[in-house]
PDB file of C-alpha atoms in Angstrom:
ATOM      1  CA  MET A   1       7.793  11.588 -16.496  1.00 80.00           C
ATOM      2  CA  ASP A   2       7.781   7.807 -15.971  1.00 89.00           C
ATOM      3  CA  TRP A   3       8.455   8.348 -11.984  1.00 91.00           C
ATOM      4  CA  MET A   4       5.654  10.914 -11.813  1.00 93.00           C
ATOM      5  CA  LEU A   5       3.098   8.691 -13.422  1.00 94.00           C
ATOM      6  CA  LEU A   6       4.082   6.419 -10.828  1.00 93.00           C
ATOM      7  CA  ILE A   7       3.871   9.063  -8.198  1.00 93.00           C
ATOM      8  CA  ALA A   8       0.440   9.564  -9.253  1.00 95.00           C
ATOM      9  CA  ALA A   9      -0.897   6.080  -9.942  1.00 95.00           C
ATOM     10  CA  GLY A  10       0.082   5.638  -5.979  1.00 93.00           C
ATOM     11  CA  LEU A  11      -1.885   9.211  -4.945  1.00 93.00           C
ATOM     12  CA  LEU A  12      -5.126   7.678  -7.106  1.00 94.00           C
ATOM     13  CA  GLU A  13      -4.499   4.784  -5.421  1.00 90.00           C
ATOM     14  CA  ILE A  14      -5.195   6.239  -2.067  1.00 90.00           C
ATOM     15  CA  ILE A  15      -8.940   7.770  -3.159  1.00 91.00           C
ATOM     16  CA  GLY A  16      -9.620   4.150  -4.353  1.00 89.00           C
ATOM     17  CA  VAL A  17      -8.527   2.864  -0.835  1.00 83.00           C
ATOM     18  CA  ILE A  18     -10.736   5.150   0.939  1.00 86.00           C
ATOM     19  CA  GLY A  19     -13.556   4.171  -1.374  1.00 88.00           C
ATOM     20  CA  ILE A  20     -12.898   0.224  -0.254  1.00 80.00           C
ATOM     21  CA  LYS A  21     -13.396   1.444   3.282  1.00 80.00           C
ATOM     22  CA  ARG A  22     -16.800   3.559   2.594  1.00 85.00           C
ATOM     23  CA  VAL A  23     -17.782   0.647   0.768  1.00 83.00           C
ATOM     24  CA  ALA A  24     -17.240  -1.646   3.575  1.00 75.00           C
ATOM     25  CA  HIS A  25     -19.248   0.722   5.728  1.00 81.00           C
ATOM     26  CA  ASN A  26     -22.030   2.072   3.538  1.00 86.00           C
ATOM     27  CA  ASN A  27     -22.349   0.446  -0.053  1.00 88.00           C
ATOM     28  CA  ASN A  28     -23.826   3.153  -2.293  1.00 91.00           C
ATOM     29  CA  TRP A  29     -23.309   4.873  -5.662  1.00 93.00           C
ATOM     30  CA  THR A  30     -20.967   7.594  -4.429  1.00 93.00           C
ATOM     31  CA  ASN A  31     -18.552   5.204  -2.598  1.00 92.00           C
ATOM     32  CA  ASN A  32     -18.398   2.802  -5.246  1.00 92.00           C
ATOM     33  CA  ILE A  33     -17.543   5.346  -7.699  1.00 94.00           C
ATOM     34  CA  ILE A  34     -14.706   6.454  -5.583  1.00 93.00           C
ATOM     35  CA  LEU A  35     -13.286   3.360  -5.198  1.00 89.00           C
ATOM     36  CA  ILE A  36     -13.875   2.219  -9.158  1.00 90.00           C
ATOM     37  CA  GLY A  37     -12.768   5.510 -10.387  1.00 94.00           C
ATOM     38  CA  GLY A  38     -10.025   5.697  -8.144  1.00 93.00           C
ATOM     39  CA  PHE A  39      -8.858   2.626  -9.047  1.00 91.00           C
ATOM     40  CA  LEU A  40      -9.125   2.608 -12.642  1.00 92.00           C
ATOM     41  CA  ILE A  41      -6.972   5.731 -13.161  1.00 95.00           C
ATOM     42  CA  SER A  42      -4.630   4.487 -11.032  1.00 95.00           C
ATOM     43  CA  PHE A  43      -4.152   1.356 -12.883  1.00 92.00           C
ATOM     44  CA  GLN A  44      -4.059   3.209 -16.272  1.00 93.00           C
ATOM     45  CA  LEU A  45      -0.852   5.352 -15.175  1.00 95.00           C
ATOM     46  CA  LEU A  46       0.480   2.391 -13.367  1.00 93.00           C
ATOM     47  CA  VAL A  47       0.348   0.560 -16.767  1.00 93.00           C
ATOM     48  CA  ARG A  48       2.062   3.812 -18.734  1.00 93.00           C
ATOM     49  CA  ALA A  49       4.683   4.165 -15.724  1.00 94.00           C
ATOM     50  CA  MET A  50       5.567   0.045 -16.462  1.00 92.00           C
ATOM     51  CA  GLU A  51       6.495   0.579 -20.030  1.00 91.00           C
ATOM     52  CA  THR A  52       9.836   1.927 -18.745  1.00 91.00           C
ATOM     53  CA  ILE A  53       9.964   0.873 -14.716  1.00 90.00           C
ATOM     54  CA  PRO A  54      10.396  -2.716 -14.252  1.00 88.00           C
ATOM     55  CA  LEU A  55       7.767  -4.523 -12.783  1.00 88.00           C
ATOM     56  CA  ALA A  56       8.895  -5.237  -8.834  1.00 84.00           C
ATOM     57  CA  THR A  57      10.221  -1.546  -8.574  1.00 87.00           C
ATOM     58  CA  ALA A  58       7.081  -0.160  -9.812  1.00 91.00           C
ATOM     59  CA  TYR A  59       4.706  -2.576  -8.182  1.00 90.00           C
ATOM     60  CA  ALA A  60       6.307  -2.152  -4.895  1.00 88.00           C
ATOM     61  CA  VAL A  61       6.240   1.811  -5.269  1.00 90.00           C
ATOM     62  CA  TRP A  62       2.560   1.494  -6.335  1.00 92.00           C
ATOM     63  CA  THR A  63       1.666  -0.006  -3.132  1.00 88.00           C
ATOM     64  CA  GLY A  64       4.126   1.956  -1.065  1.00 88.00           C
ATOM     65  CA  ILE A  65       2.428   5.279  -1.638  1.00 90.00           C
ATOM     66  CA  GLY A  66      -0.983   3.877  -1.308  1.00 86.00           C
ATOM     67  CA  THR A  67      -0.170   2.355   1.886  1.00 84.00           C
ATOM     68  CA  VAL A  68       1.612   5.715   3.211  1.00 88.00           C
ATOM     69  CA  GLY A  69      -1.144   7.293   1.904  1.00 88.00           C
ATOM     70  CA  ALA A  70      -3.921   5.433   3.272  1.00 82.00           C
ATOM     71  CA  ALA A  71      -2.398   5.691   6.925  1.00 84.00           C
ATOM     72  CA  ILE A  72      -1.998   9.357   6.674  1.00 87.00           C
ATOM     73  CA  VAL A  73      -5.952   9.846   5.465  1.00 85.00           C
ATOM     74  CA  GLY A  74      -6.601   7.173   8.482  1.00 81.00           C
ATOM     75  CA  MET A  75      -4.740   9.021  10.890  1.00 83.00           C
ATOM     76  CA  ILE A  76      -6.435  11.992  10.141  1.00 86.00           C
ATOM     77  CA  PHE A  77      -9.864  10.814   9.249  1.00 82.00           C
ATOM     78  CA  PHE A  78     -10.440   7.236  10.383  1.00 76.00           C
ATOM     79  CA  LYS A  79      -9.117   8.041  13.960  1.00 79.00           C
ATOM     80  CA  GLU A  80      -6.050   5.434  13.207  1.00 78.00           C
ATOM     81  CA  PRO A  81      -3.265   5.328  15.689  1.00 79.00           C
ATOM     82  CA  LYS A  82      -0.400   7.425  15.758  1.00 81.00           C
ATOM     83  CA  SER A  83       2.593   6.363  16.857  1.00 84.00           C
ATOM     84  CA  TRP A  84       6.244   6.601  16.474  1.00 86.00           C
ATOM     85  CA  LEU A  85       6.224   2.860  14.805  1.00 86.00           C
ATOM     86  CA  ARG A  86       3.533   4.029  12.081  1.00 86.00           C
ATOM     87  CA  ILE A  87       5.746   7.326  11.574  1.00 88.00           C
ATOM     88  CA  GLY A  88       9.005   5.421  11.324  1.00 89.00           C
ATOM     89  CA  CYS A  89       7.175   2.584   8.986  1.00 87.00           C
ATOM     90  CA  MET A  90       6.041   5.823   6.690  1.00 87.00           C
ATOM     91  CA  LEU A  91       9.743   7.231   6.930  1.00 89.00           C
ATOM     92  CA  GLY A  92      11.063   3.454   5.909  1.00 89.00           C
ATOM     93  CA  VAL A  93       8.545   3.451   3.145  1.00 88.00           C
ATOM     94  CA  ILE A  94       9.719   6.841   1.731  1.00 88.00           C
ATOM     95  CA  PHE A  95      13.373   5.980   2.385  1.00 87.00           C
ATOM     96  CA  SER A  96      12.985   2.710   0.087  1.00 86.00           C
ATOM     97  CA  VAL A  97      10.940   4.600  -2.473  1.00 85.00           C
ATOM     98  CA  VAL A  98      13.843   7.041  -2.884  1.00 85.00           C
ATOM     99  CA  GLY A  99      16.436   4.287  -2.694  1.00 86.00           C
ATOM    100  CA  LEU A 100      14.542   2.341  -5.816  1.00 82.00           C
ATOM    101  CA  LYS A 101      14.523   5.522  -7.889  1.00 83.00           C
ATOM    102  CA  MET A 102      18.120   5.805  -7.495  1.00 80.00           C
ATOM    103  CA  VAL A 103      19.245   2.480  -8.286  1.00 81.00           C
ATOM    104  CA  SER A 104      16.591   2.149 -11.338  1.00 73.00           C
TER     105      SER A 104
ATOM    106  CA  MET B   1     -19.614  -6.493  -3.915  1.00 53.00           C
ATOM    107  CA  ALA B   2     -23.210  -6.231  -4.653  1.00 55.00           C
ATOM    108  CA  VAL B   3     -25.239  -7.119  -1.814  1.00 55.00           C
ATOM    109  CA  LYS B   4     -23.740  -7.891   1.993  1.00 55.00           C
ATOM    110  CA  PRO B   5     -23.831 -11.458   2.525  1.00 53.00           C
ATOM    111  CA  ASP B   6     -26.599 -12.971   5.006  1.00 51.00           C
ATOM    112  CA  LYS B   7     -24.747 -15.650   6.578  1.00 63.00           C
ATOM    113  CA  GLN B   8     -21.022 -14.389   7.983  1.00 75.00           C
ATOM    114  CA  LEU B   9     -17.696 -16.061   6.244  1.00 80.00           C
ATOM    115  CA  SER B  10     -16.040 -18.386   8.528  1.00 85.00           C
ATOM    116  CA  GLU B  11     -12.207 -17.065   9.405  1.00 82.00           C
ATOM    117  CA  ALA B  12     -10.544 -20.132   7.413  1.00 86.00           C
ATOM    118  CA  ARG B  13     -12.855 -19.252   4.436  1.00 89.00           C
ATOM    119  CA  ALA B  14     -12.029 -15.323   4.664  1.00 89.00           C
ATOM    120  CA  TRP B  15      -8.455 -16.444   4.799  1.00 90.00           C
ATOM    121  CA  THR B  16      -8.407 -18.789   1.963  1.00 92.00           C
ATOM    122  CA  TYR B  17     -10.203 -15.562  -0.162  1.00 93.00           C
ATOM    123  CA  VAL B  18      -6.998 -13.575   0.780  1.00 91.00           C
ATOM    124  CA  LEU B  19      -4.582 -15.937  -0.485  1.00 91.00           C
ATOM    125  CA  ALA B  20      -6.366 -16.838  -3.612  1.00 94.00           C
ATOM    126  CA  GLY B  21      -6.621 -12.811  -3.899  1.00 94.00           C
ATOM    127  CA  GLY B  22      -3.259 -12.245  -3.396  1.00 93.00           C
ATOM    128  CA  LEU B  23      -1.938 -14.327  -5.877  1.00 94.00           C
ATOM    129  CA  LEU B  24      -4.494 -13.226  -8.728  1.00 95.00           C
ATOM    130  CA  GLU B  25      -2.813  -9.720  -7.711  1.00 93.00           C
ATOM    131  CA  ILE B  26       0.129 -11.149  -9.038  1.00 93.00           C
ATOM    132  CA  VAL B  27      -1.248 -12.150 -11.921  1.00 94.00           C
ATOM    133  CA  TRP B  28      -2.791  -8.977 -13.328  1.00 93.00           C
ATOM    134  CA  ALA B  29       0.200  -6.805 -11.571  1.00 92.00           C
ATOM    135  CA  SER B  30       2.581  -8.791 -14.129  1.00 93.00           C
ATOM    136  CA  GLY B  31      -0.202  -8.642 -16.695  1.00 92.00           C
ATOM    137  CA  PHE B  32       0.031  -4.409 -16.511  1.00 90.00           C
ATOM    138  CA  LYS B  33       3.839  -5.319 -17.329  1.00 89.00           C
ATOM    139  CA  TYR B  34       3.782  -8.401 -19.629  1.00 88.00           C
ATOM    140  CA  GLU B  35       1.761  -8.647 -22.869  1.00 85.00           C
ATOM    141  CA  ALA B  36       2.332 -12.429 -22.700  1.00 84.00           C
ATOM    142  CA  ILE B  37      -1.063 -12.413 -19.839  1.00 84.00           C
ATOM    143  CA  PRO B  38      -3.901 -11.649 -21.984  1.00 86.00           C
ATOM    144  CA  SER B  39      -6.134  -8.318 -21.195  1.00 87.00           C
ATOM    145  CA  ILE B  40      -8.692 -10.713 -20.196  1.00 91.00           C
ATOM    146  CA  VAL B  41      -6.851 -12.871 -17.741  1.00 91.00           C
ATOM    147  CA  VAL B  42      -5.615  -9.380 -16.404  1.00 90.00           C
ATOM    148  CA  LEU B  43      -9.645  -7.928 -15.930  1.00 91.00           C
ATOM    149  CA  VAL B  44     -10.791 -11.084 -14.699  1.00 94.00           C
ATOM    150  CA  SER B  45      -7.829 -11.707 -12.238  1.00 94.00           C
ATOM    151  CA  LEU B  46      -8.220  -7.935 -11.161  1.00 91.00           C
ATOM    152  CA  LEU B  47     -11.992  -7.857 -10.210  1.00 91.00           C
ATOM    153  CA  ALA B  48     -11.742 -11.443  -8.706  1.00 95.00           C
ATOM    154  CA  SER B  49      -9.230 -10.106  -6.223  1.00 93.00           C
ATOM    155  CA  PHE B  50     -10.594  -6.733  -5.445  1.00 87.00           C
ATOM    156  CA  ASP B  51     -14.149  -8.961  -4.942  1.00 90.00           C
ATOM    157  CA  LEU B  52     -12.200 -11.649  -2.760  1.00 92.00           C
ATOM    158  CA  ILE B  53     -10.557  -9.192  -0.446  1.00 88.00           C
ATOM    159  CA  ILE B  54     -13.758  -6.816  -0.251  1.00 84.00           C
ATOM    160  CA  ARG B  55     -15.270 -10.146   1.069  1.00 88.00           C
ATOM    161  CA  ALA B  56     -12.481 -10.985   3.594  1.00 89.00           C
ATOM    162  CA  ALA B  57     -12.049  -7.740   4.973  1.00 84.00           C
ATOM    163  CA  LYS B  58     -15.815  -8.097   6.243  1.00 83.00           C
ATOM    164  CA  VAL B  59     -14.541 -10.958   8.099  1.00 86.00           C
ATOM    165  CA  LEU B  60     -11.023 -10.307   9.059  1.00 83.00           C
ATOM    166  CA  PRO B  61      -9.294  -7.260  10.091  1.00 80.00           C
ATOM    167  CA  VAL B  62      -8.901  -4.783   7.311  1.00 77.00           C
ATOM    168  CA  GLY B  63      -5.016  -3.905   7.797  1.00 76.00           C
ATOM    169  CA  THR B  64      -4.040  -7.530   8.560  1.00 82.00           C
ATOM    170  CA  VAL B  65      -5.797  -8.457   5.269  1.00 85.00           C
ATOM    171  CA  TYR B  66      -4.189  -5.518   3.090  1.00 82.00           C
ATOM    172  CA  ALA B  67      -0.697  -6.699   4.521  1.00 82.00           C
ATOM    173  CA  VAL B  68      -0.778  -9.698   3.569  1.00 86.00           C
ATOM    174  CA  PHE B  69      -2.460  -8.820   0.006  1.00 87.00           C
ATOM    175  CA  ALA B  70       0.376  -6.319  -0.498  1.00 86.00           C
ATOM    176  CA  GLY B  71       2.985  -8.542   0.788  1.00 87.00           C
ATOM    177  CA  MET B  72       1.981 -11.490  -1.762  1.00 88.00           C
ATOM    178  CA  GLY B  73       1.597  -8.980  -4.607  1.00 89.00           C
ATOM    179  CA  THR B  74       5.254  -7.410  -3.603  1.00 88.00           C
ATOM    180  CA  LEU B  75       6.926 -10.672  -3.251  1.00 88.00           C
ATOM    181  CA  GLY B  76       5.172 -12.364  -5.901  1.00 89.00           C
ATOM    182  CA  THR B  77       6.091  -9.263  -8.726  1.00 90.00           C
ATOM    183  CA  THR B  78       9.391  -9.572  -7.441  1.00 87.00           C
ATOM    184  CA  ILE B  79       9.542 -13.426  -8.386  1.00 87.00           C
ATOM    185  CA  VAL B  80       8.234 -12.883 -11.434  1.00 89.00           C
ATOM    186  CA  GLU B  81      10.702 -10.145 -12.609  1.00 86.00           C
ATOM    187  CA  ILE B  82      13.399 -12.335 -11.590  1.00 86.00           C
ATOM    188  CA  VAL B  83      12.197 -15.172 -13.332  1.00 86.00           C
ATOM    189  CA  MET B  84      11.350 -13.088 -16.470  1.00 85.00           C
ATOM    190  CA  SER B  85      14.710 -11.271 -16.871  1.00 80.00           C
ATOM    191  CA  GLY B  86      16.764 -14.320 -16.229  1.00 82.00           C
ATOM    192  CA  GLY B  87      17.864 -13.469 -12.737  1.00 74.00           C
ATOM    193  CA  ALA B  88      19.007  -9.562 -14.093  1.00 76.00           C
ATOM    194  CA  VAL B  89      18.024  -8.196 -10.600  1.00 77.00           C
ATOM    195  CA  SER B  90      20.405  -6.254  -8.591  1.00 85.00           C
ATOM    196  CA  ALA B  91      20.625  -7.285  -5.008  1.00 87.00           C
ATOM    197  CA  LEU B  92      20.220  -3.569  -4.009  1.00 87.00           C
ATOM    198  CA  ARG B  93      16.930  -3.292  -5.658  1.00 85.00           C
ATOM    199  CA  ILE B  94      15.657  -6.452  -3.886  1.00 88.00           C
ATOM    200  CA  ALA B  95      17.182  -5.213  -0.589  1.00 90.00           C
ATOM    201  CA  PHE B  96      14.555  -1.751  -1.028  1.00 89.00           C
ATOM    202  CA  ILE B  97      12.024  -3.890  -2.327  1.00 87.00           C
ATOM    203  CA  LEU B  98      12.058  -6.122   0.815  1.00 91.00           C
ATOM    204  CA  LEU B  99      12.857  -2.768   3.312  1.00 90.00           C
ATOM    205  CA  LEU B 100       9.660  -1.214   1.385  1.00 88.00           C
ATOM    206  CA  LEU B 101       7.791  -4.685   2.188  1.00 88.00           C
ATOM    207  CA  ALA B 102       8.894  -4.730   5.863  1.00 89.00           C
ATOM    208  CA  CYS B 103       7.707  -1.331   6.304  1.00 88.00           C
ATOM    209  CA  ILE B 104       4.467  -1.571   4.340  1.00 85.00           C
ATOM    210  CA  ILE B 105       3.515  -4.845   6.717  1.00 85.00           C
ATOM    211  CA  GLY B 106       4.164  -2.852   9.941  1.00 86.00           C
ATOM    212  CA  LEU B 107       2.087   0.185   9.262  1.00 83.00           C
ATOM    213  CA  LYS B 108      -0.647  -2.449   8.190  1.00 80.00           C
ATOM    214  CA  LEU B 109      -0.104  -4.100  11.207  1.00 80.00           C
ATOM    215  CA  SER B 110      -0.105  -1.144  13.402  1.00 80.00           C
ATOM    216  CA  SER B 111      -3.266   0.056  12.431  1.00 73.00           C
ATOM    217  CA  LYS B 112      -5.252  -1.718  14.742  1.00 66.00           C
ATOM    218  CA  GLY B 113      -7.496   0.739  16.223  1.00 49.00           C
ATOM    219  CA  SER B 114      -9.436   1.791  13.148  1.00 45.00           C
ATOM    220  CA  GLU B 115     -10.628  -1.960  12.492  1.00 44.00           C
ATOM    221  CA  ALA B 116     -13.079  -2.418  15.328  1.00 34.00           C
TER     222      ALA B 116
END
């Protein structure tokens, strides 16, 4: 359950990061609500997950999911480069997250 | 965050913002776990770190800014946990965290195309 909360927190962080991108380009109400709403709920879930998952693991997994998710969104919607290096890094993040779950 | 500044930040100043934002990030992330850090400190450091990062990202490449920011947070929280737990952190876990960090930085630094 705690890992489910952590993964959900990571997914909501992606929404927050999309908000950051949108606010940086166009600072309006909708984009600020996406940014603040995404992060607020994400933080709430992260705090709950941290009740049982150690700090360093929870933080690293949370940032990792946010990063991979934002990269996928970036590739699809913001025309970011799609290279094997990027895909390799994503697989590396997933591998490390699974590894961290196994050892905790 | 509220209004766009008229004069642009110097790059050196923006990097100072990134470093300060990264340090504040370690404070709030640790505060999520440890009650020893008061909620008001967590809230203020959270808002301040995001404000600094957003200001810095207007001048510096966003991918690089996030890579440094996430890297500082990951290493910082690992160090905090090692200190708080009196060194009881397994080497295997640290290895996975470092691999995760390396992949995050690789992913961020290779996102250049969107930063124009």
